[in-house]
Amino acid sequence: TGNFTKVVQRVPVRIDVPADVLKTGKLRAGLSVVVAVDSRTAPSASK
């Protein structure tokens, strides 16, 4: 019929921001970002 129902799935992710970026103060809630996901590497141990 051409109708498509979008299925939304929430997946928890870990965001690692380098310390030098945090010190600049340019990262704030509500900003847009462009991300890259590398799924080829094994997950690292939890900190």
PDB file of N, CA and C in Angstrom:
ATOM      1  N   THR A   1       0.818  -1.200   0.000  1.00  0.00           N
ATOM      2  CA  THR A   1       0.000   0.000   0.000  1.00  0.00           C
ATOM      3  C   THR A   1       0.861   1.263   0.000  1.00  0.00           C
ATOM      4  N   GLY A   2       2.153   1.115   0.218  1.00  0.00           N
ATOM      5  CA  GLY A   2       3.014   2.286   0.237  1.00  0.00           C
ATOM      6  C   GLY A   2       3.121   2.936   1.598  1.00  0.00           C
ATOM      7  N   ASN A   3       2.333   2.482   2.561  1.00  0.00           N
ATOM      8  CA  ASN A   3       2.425   3.048   3.905  1.00  0.00           C
ATOM      9  C   ASN A   3       3.576   2.404   4.656  1.00  0.00           C
ATOM     10  N   PHE A   4       4.275   3.197   5.413  1.00  0.00           N
ATOM     11  CA  PHE A   4       5.407   2.687   6.184  1.00  0.00           C
ATOM     12  C   PHE A   4       5.296   3.204   7.604  1.00  0.00           C
ATOM     13  N   THR A   5       5.369   2.295   8.566  1.00  0.00           N
ATOM     14  CA  THR A   5       5.351   2.677   9.968  1.00  0.00           C
ATOM     15  C   THR A   5       6.775   2.664  10.484  1.00  0.00           C
ATOM     16  N   LYS A   6       7.237   3.800  10.930  1.00  0.00           N
ATOM     17  CA  LYS A   6       8.598   3.906  11.441  1.00  0.00           C
ATOM     18  C   LYS A   6       8.661   3.289  12.835  1.00  0.00           C
ATOM     19  N   VAL A   7       9.611   2.396  13.029  1.00  0.00           N
ATOM     20  CA  VAL A   7       9.812   1.764  14.325  1.00  0.00           C
ATOM     21  C   VAL A   7      10.994   2.461  14.999  1.00  0.00           C
ATOM     22  N   VAL A   8      10.760   2.974  16.180  1.00  0.00           N
ATOM     23  CA  VAL A   8      11.800   3.684  16.918  1.00  0.00           C
ATOM     24  C   VAL A   8      12.398   2.745  17.948  1.00  0.00           C
ATOM     25  N   GLN A   9      13.707   2.710  17.988  1.00  0.00           N
ATOM     26  CA  GLN A   9      14.405   1.875  18.963  1.00  0.00           C
ATOM     27  C   GLN A   9      15.441   2.736  19.660  1.00  0.00           C
ATOM     28  N   ARG A  10      15.438   2.695  20.972  1.00  0.00           N
ATOM     29  CA  ARG A  10      16.430   3.444  21.743  1.00  0.00           C
ATOM     30  C   ARG A  10      17.540   2.501  22.152  1.00  0.00           C
ATOM     31  N   VAL A  11      18.750   2.916  21.865  1.00  0.00           N
ATOM     32  CA  VAL A  11      19.920   2.101  22.161  1.00  0.00           C
ATOM     33  C   VAL A  11      20.850   2.924  23.047  1.00  0.00           C
ATOM     34  N   PRO A  12      21.219   2.390  24.212  1.00  0.00           N
ATOM     35  CA  PRO A  12      22.150   3.148  25.055  1.00  0.00           C
ATOM     36  C   PRO A  12      23.531   3.220  24.409  1.00  0.00           C
ATOM     37  N   VAL A  13      24.142   4.371  24.485  1.00  0.00           N
ATOM     38  CA  VAL A  13      25.477   4.558  23.916  1.00  0.00           C
ATOM     39  C   VAL A  13      26.371   5.249  24.932  1.00  0.00           C
ATOM     40  N   ARG A  14      27.654   5.071  24.770  1.00  0.00           N
ATOM     41  CA  ARG A  14      28.633   5.772  25.600  1.00  0.00           C
ATOM     42  C   ARG A  14      29.279   6.835  24.722  1.00  0.00           C
ATOM     43  N   ILE A  15      29.270   8.060  25.189  1.00  0.00           N
ATOM     44  CA  ILE A  15      29.856   9.161  24.444  1.00  0.00           C
ATOM     45  C   ILE A  15      31.154   9.549  25.133  1.00  0.00           C
ATOM     46  N   ASP A  16      32.243   9.474  24.398  1.00  0.00           N
ATOM     47  CA  ASP A  16      33.560   9.796  24.941  1.00  0.00           C
ATOM     48  C   ASP A  16      34.015  11.123  24.343  1.00  0.00           C
ATOM     49  N   VAL A  17      34.070  12.143  25.180  1.00  0.00           N
ATOM     50  CA  VAL A  17      34.486  13.470  24.735  1.00  0.00           C
ATOM     51  C   VAL A  17      35.890  13.728  25.271  1.00  0.00           C
ATOM     52  N   PRO A  18      36.835  14.051  24.394  1.00  0.00           N
ATOM     53  CA  PRO A  18      38.201  14.322  24.851  1.00  0.00           C
ATOM     54  C   PRO A  18      38.237  15.471  25.865  1.00  0.00           C
ATOM     55  N   ALA A  19      39.150  15.376  26.826  1.00  0.00           N
ATOM     56  CA  ALA A  19      39.251  16.365  27.905  1.00  0.00           C
ATOM     57  C   ALA A  19      39.495  17.772  27.373  1.00  0.00           C
ATOM     58  N   ASP A  20      40.291  17.904  26.305  1.00  0.00           N
ATOM     59  CA  ASP A  20      40.568  19.246  25.776  1.00  0.00           C
ATOM     60  C   ASP A  20      39.319  19.902  25.201  1.00  0.00           C
ATOM     61  N   VAL A  21      38.401  19.101  24.680  1.00  0.00           N
ATOM     62  CA  VAL A  21      37.145  19.640  24.162  1.00  0.00           C
ATOM     63  C   VAL A  21      36.267  20.103  25.322  1.00  0.00           C
ATOM     64  N   LEU A  22      36.245  19.344  26.400  1.00  0.00           N
ATOM     65  CA  LEU A  22      35.451  19.733  27.562  1.00  0.00           C
ATOM     66  C   LEU A  22      35.938  21.053  28.153  1.00  0.00           C
ATOM     67  N   LYS A  23      37.241  21.275  28.138  1.00  0.00           N
ATOM     68  CA  LYS A  23      37.813  22.495  28.718  1.00  0.00           C
ATOM     69  C   LYS A  23      37.462  23.747  27.924  1.00  0.00           C
ATOM     70  N   THR A  24      37.139  23.606  26.646  1.00  0.00           N
ATOM     71  CA  THR A  24      36.828  24.779  25.828  1.00  0.00           C
ATOM     72  C   THR A  24      35.481  25.388  26.194  1.00  0.00           C
ATOM     73  N   GLY A  25      34.596  24.590  26.788  1.00  0.00           N
ATOM     74  CA  GLY A  25      33.280  25.097  27.163  1.00  0.00           C
ATOM     75  C   GLY A  25      32.328  25.236  25.995  1.00  0.00           C
ATOM     76  N   LYS A  26      32.681  24.694  24.843  1.00  0.00           N
ATOM     77  CA  LYS A  26      31.837  24.822  23.653  1.00  0.00           C
ATOM     78  C   LYS A  26      30.787  23.720  23.553  1.00  0.00           C
ATOM     79  N   LEU A  27      30.842  22.741  24.436  1.00  0.00           N
ATOM     80  CA  LEU A  27      29.884  21.636  24.404  1.00  0.00           C
ATOM     81  C   LEU A  27      28.802  21.909  25.440  1.00  0.00           C
ATOM     82  N   ARG A  28      27.566  22.142  24.965  1.00  0.00           N
ATOM     83  CA  ARG A  28      26.453  22.445  25.856  1.00  0.00           C
ATOM     84  C   ARG A  28      25.244  21.616  25.453  1.00  0.00           C
ATOM     85  N   ALA A  29      24.332  21.453  26.374  1.00  0.00           N
ATOM     86  CA  ALA A  29      23.089  20.731  26.097  1.00  0.00           C
ATOM     87  C   ALA A  29      22.316  21.453  24.999  1.00  0.00           C
ATOM     88  N   GLY A  30      21.705  20.678  24.109  1.00  0.00           N
ATOM     89  CA  GLY A  30      20.874  21.236  23.058  1.00  0.00           C
ATOM     90  C   GLY A  30      21.588  21.487  21.746  1.00  0.00           C
ATOM     91  N   LEU A  31      22.892  21.286  21.697  1.00  0.00           N
ATOM     92  CA  LEU A  31      23.630  21.493  20.460  1.00  0.00           C
ATOM     93  C   LEU A  31      23.469  20.291  19.536  1.00  0.00           C
ATOM     94  N   SER A  32      23.560  20.521  18.248  1.00  0.00           N
ATOM     95  CA  SER A  32      23.531  19.439  17.266  1.00  0.00           C
ATOM     96  C   SER A  32      24.946  18.931  17.035  1.00  0.00           C
ATOM     97  N   VAL A  33      25.047  17.666  16.655  1.00  0.00           N
ATOM     98  CA  VAL A  33      26.353  17.073  16.390  1.00  0.00           C
ATOM     99  C   VAL A  33      26.283  16.191  15.157  1.00  0.00           C
ATOM    100  N   VAL A  34      27.443  15.914  14.608  1.00  0.00           N
ATOM    101  CA  VAL A  34      27.587  14.916  13.560  1.00  0.00           C
ATOM    102  C   VAL A  34      28.441  13.816  14.166  1.00  0.00           C
ATOM    103  N   VAL A  35      27.956  12.578  14.115  1.00  0.00           N
ATOM    104  CA  VAL A  35      28.664  11.479  14.773  1.00  0.00           C
ATOM    105  C   VAL A  35      29.160  10.460  13.767  1.00  0.00           C
ATOM    106  N   ALA A  36      30.151   9.706  14.185  1.00  0.00           N
ATOM    107  CA  ALA A  36      30.648   8.570  13.415  1.00  0.00           C
ATOM    108  C   ALA A  36      30.649   7.372  14.351  1.00  0.00           C
ATOM    109  N   VAL A  37      30.131   6.256  13.887  1.00  0.00           N
ATOM    110  CA  VAL A  37      30.056   5.048  14.698  1.00  0.00           C
ATOM    111  C   VAL A  37      30.962   3.999  14.078  1.00  0.00           C
ATOM    112  N   ASP A  38      31.920   3.520  14.855  1.00  0.00           N
ATOM    113  CA  ASP A  38      32.821   2.460  14.401  1.00  0.00           C
ATOM    114  C   ASP A  38      32.382   1.175  15.077  1.00  0.00           C
ATOM    115  N   SER A  39      31.665   0.349  14.361  1.00  0.00           N
ATOM    116  CA  SER A  39      31.163  -0.901  14.934  1.00  0.00           C
ATOM    117  C   SER A  39      32.118  -2.062  14.691  1.00  0.00           C
ATOM    118  N   ARG A  40      33.282  -1.774  14.125  1.00  0.00           N
ATOM    119  CA  ARG A  40      34.237  -2.843  13.837  1.00  0.00           C
ATOM    120  C   ARG A  40      35.088  -3.213  15.036  1.00  0.00           C
ATOM    121  N   THR A  41      35.187  -2.322  16.020  1.00  0.00           N
ATOM    122  CA  THR A  41      36.041  -2.598  17.171  1.00  0.00           C
ATOM    123  C   THR A  41      35.247  -3.254  18.288  1.00  0.00           C
ATOM    124  N   ALA A  42      35.935  -4.047  19.081  1.00  0.00           N
ATOM    125  CA  ALA A  42      35.290  -4.701  20.214  1.00  0.00           C
ATOM    126  C   ALA A  42      35.031  -3.670  21.304  1.00  0.00           C
ATOM    127  N   PRO A  43      33.957  -3.839  22.067  1.00  0.00           N
ATOM    128  CA  PRO A  43      33.699  -2.895  23.156  1.00  0.00           C
ATOM    129  C   PRO A  43      34.803  -2.958  24.206  1.00  0.00           C
ATOM    130  N   SER A  44      35.154  -1.804  24.751  1.00  0.00           N
ATOM    131  CA  SER A  44      36.187  -1.766  25.785  1.00  0.00           C
ATOM    132  C   SER A  44      35.558  -2.050  27.141  1.00  0.00           C
ATOM    133  N   ALA A  45      36.394  -2.354  28.107  1.00  0.00           N
ATOM    134  CA  ALA A  45      35.910  -2.643  29.454  1.00  0.00           C
ATOM    135  C   ALA A  45      35.298  -1.388  30.060  1.00  0.00           C
ATOM    136  N   SER A  46      34.286  -1.554  30.878  1.00  0.00           N
ATOM    137  CA  SER A  46      33.649  -0.415  31.541  1.00  0.00           C
ATOM    138  C   SER A  46      34.610   0.240  32.503  1.00  0.00           C
ATOM    139  N   LYS A  47      34.503   1.560  32.596  1.00  0.00           N
ATOM    140  CA  LYS A  47      35.387   2.312  33.494  1.00  0.00           C
ATOM    141  C   LYS A  47      34.772   2.427  34.856  1.00  0.00           C
TER     142      LYS A  47
END
